[in-house]
Amino acid sequence: ERLRLRLNPRRVVVAPLASPVDVLGYVQGRDGRLRIRRRSVRRLWRRLAVLEHGLRTHQIAWPSVRSSVASWMGLARHADAFALSRSIFARRDVRNIGKRLLVHDLAMH
């Protein structure tokens, strides 16, 4: 009342505490695990196809490709997504950069 704040009715969700919570690209599950939002995974899958094509046709520079994959790895590092990342990069990987970053991630821990 004193600050005159109001909640946006379209953004406020009243749900049981046991239900999954979707916040900032992650989904906090009932079991306490932090997962990456499905929409983000689909976006990466499509983006990898675009990056591969752009690299092959010289429309996208290698540093840009590397930074896109590294960005995904940074997102995945905060979630329980090692197996997910490994399966994605096993099927589609731009110059094996994802596999190299995964191996680097394992060496760091």
Coordinates of C-alpha atoms in Angstrom, one line a residue:
E1 CA 0.0 0.0 0.0
R2 CA 2.7 2.4 1.0
L3 CA 4.7 1.8 -2.2
R4 CA 1.6 1.6 -4.4
L5 CA 2.7 -1.6 -6.1
R6 CA 0.3 -3.7 -8.0
L7 CA 0.6 -7.2 -9.3
N8 CA 0.1 -7.8 -13.0
P9 CA -2.9 -10.3 -13.2
R10 CA -1.6 -11.8 -16.4
R11 CA 1.8 -12.7 -14.9
V12 CA 0.8 -13.8 -11.4
V13 CA 0.3 -17.6 -11.2
V14 CA -1.2 -19.2 -8.1
A15 CA -0.1 -22.8 -8.1
P16 CA 0.7 -25.5 -5.6
L17 CA 4.3 -25.5 -4.4
A18 CA 4.8 -29.0 -5.7
S19 CA 4.2 -28.0 -9.3
P20 CA 7.2 -27.2 -11.6
V21 CA 8.2 -23.5 -11.7
D22 CA 9.3 -21.9 -15.0
V23 CA 11.6 -19.0 -14.5
L24 CA 14.3 -17.4 -16.6
G25 CA 14.7 -20.2 -19.1
Y26 CA 14.8 -23.0 -16.5
V27 CA 12.2 -25.2 -15.0
Q28 CA 12.5 -26.1 -11.3
G29 CA 11.0 -29.6 -11.0
R30 CA 9.2 -31.2 -8.1
D31 CA 12.2 -33.4 -7.4
G32 CA 14.4 -30.2 -7.0
R33 CA 16.2 -30.7 -10.3
L34 CA 16.8 -27.6 -12.4
R35 CA 16.1 -28.3 -16.1
I36 CA 16.3 -26.2 -19.3
R37 CA 13.0 -25.0 -20.7
R38 CA 11.9 -27.1 -23.7
R39 CA 11.5 -24.0 -25.8
S40 CA 15.2 -23.2 -25.3
V41 CA 16.2 -26.7 -26.4
R42 CA 14.1 -26.5 -29.6
R43 CA 15.6 -23.0 -30.3
L44 CA 19.1 -24.4 -29.9
W45 CA 18.3 -27.3 -32.2
R46 CA 17.1 -24.9 -34.9
R47 CA 20.0 -22.5 -34.3
L48 CA 22.6 -25.3 -34.8
A49 CA 21.2 -26.0 -38.2
V50 CA 21.3 -22.4 -39.2
L51 CA 24.9 -22.1 -37.8
E52 CA 26.1 -25.2 -39.7
H53 CA 24.6 -23.8 -43.0
G54 CA 25.9 -20.3 -42.4
L55 CA 29.4 -21.7 -41.7
R56 CA 29.3 -23.9 -44.8
T57 CA 28.2 -21.0 -47.0
H58 CA 30.6 -18.5 -45.3
Q59 CA 27.7 -16.3 -44.2
I60 CA 28.5 -16.7 -40.5
A61 CA 32.0 -16.3 -39.1
W62 CA 33.5 -19.0 -36.9
P63 CA 33.8 -16.8 -33.8
S64 CA 30.1 -16.1 -33.9
V65 CA 29.3 -19.9 -34.1
R66 CA 31.6 -20.6 -31.2
S67 CA 30.1 -17.9 -29.0
S68 CA 26.6 -19.2 -29.7
V69 CA 27.5 -22.7 -28.7
A70 CA 29.4 -21.4 -25.7
S71 CA 26.4 -19.4 -24.7
W72 CA 24.3 -22.6 -24.6
M73 CA 26.9 -24.3 -22.6
G74 CA 26.8 -21.5 -20.1
L75 CA 23.0 -21.9 -19.8
A76 CA 23.3 -25.6 -19.5
R77 CA 26.0 -25.5 -16.8
H78 CA 23.5 -24.1 -14.3
A79 CA 21.0 -26.8 -14.9
D80 CA 21.0 -30.6 -14.8
A81 CA 21.6 -30.7 -18.5
F82 CA 24.9 -32.5 -19.1
A83 CA 23.2 -35.6 -20.7
L84 CA 20.9 -33.4 -22.7
S85 CA 23.8 -31.3 -24.1
R86 CA 25.8 -34.5 -24.9
S87 CA 22.9 -36.0 -26.8
I88 CA 22.3 -32.8 -28.8
F89 CA 25.9 -32.4 -29.7
A90 CA 26.2 -36.1 -30.6
R91 CA 23.6 -35.6 -33.3
R92 CA 24.3 -32.2 -34.5
D93 CA 27.5 -30.3 -33.8
V94 CA 29.2 -27.5 -35.6
R95 CA 32.9 -28.6 -36.1
N96 CA 32.6 -30.6 -32.8
I97 CA 32.8 -27.4 -30.8
G98 CA 30.0 -28.6 -28.4
K99 CA 31.9 -31.9 -27.7
R100 CA 35.1 -30.0 -27.1
L101 CA 33.4 -27.7 -24.6
L102 CA 31.7 -30.6 -22.9
V103 CA 35.1 -32.3 -22.4
H104 CA 36.5 -29.0 -21.2
D105 CA 33.6 -28.8 -18.7
L106 CA 34.4 -32.3 -17.3
A107 CA 38.1 -31.4 -16.9
M108 CA 37.2 -28.3 -14.9
H109 CA 35.1 -30.2 -12.4

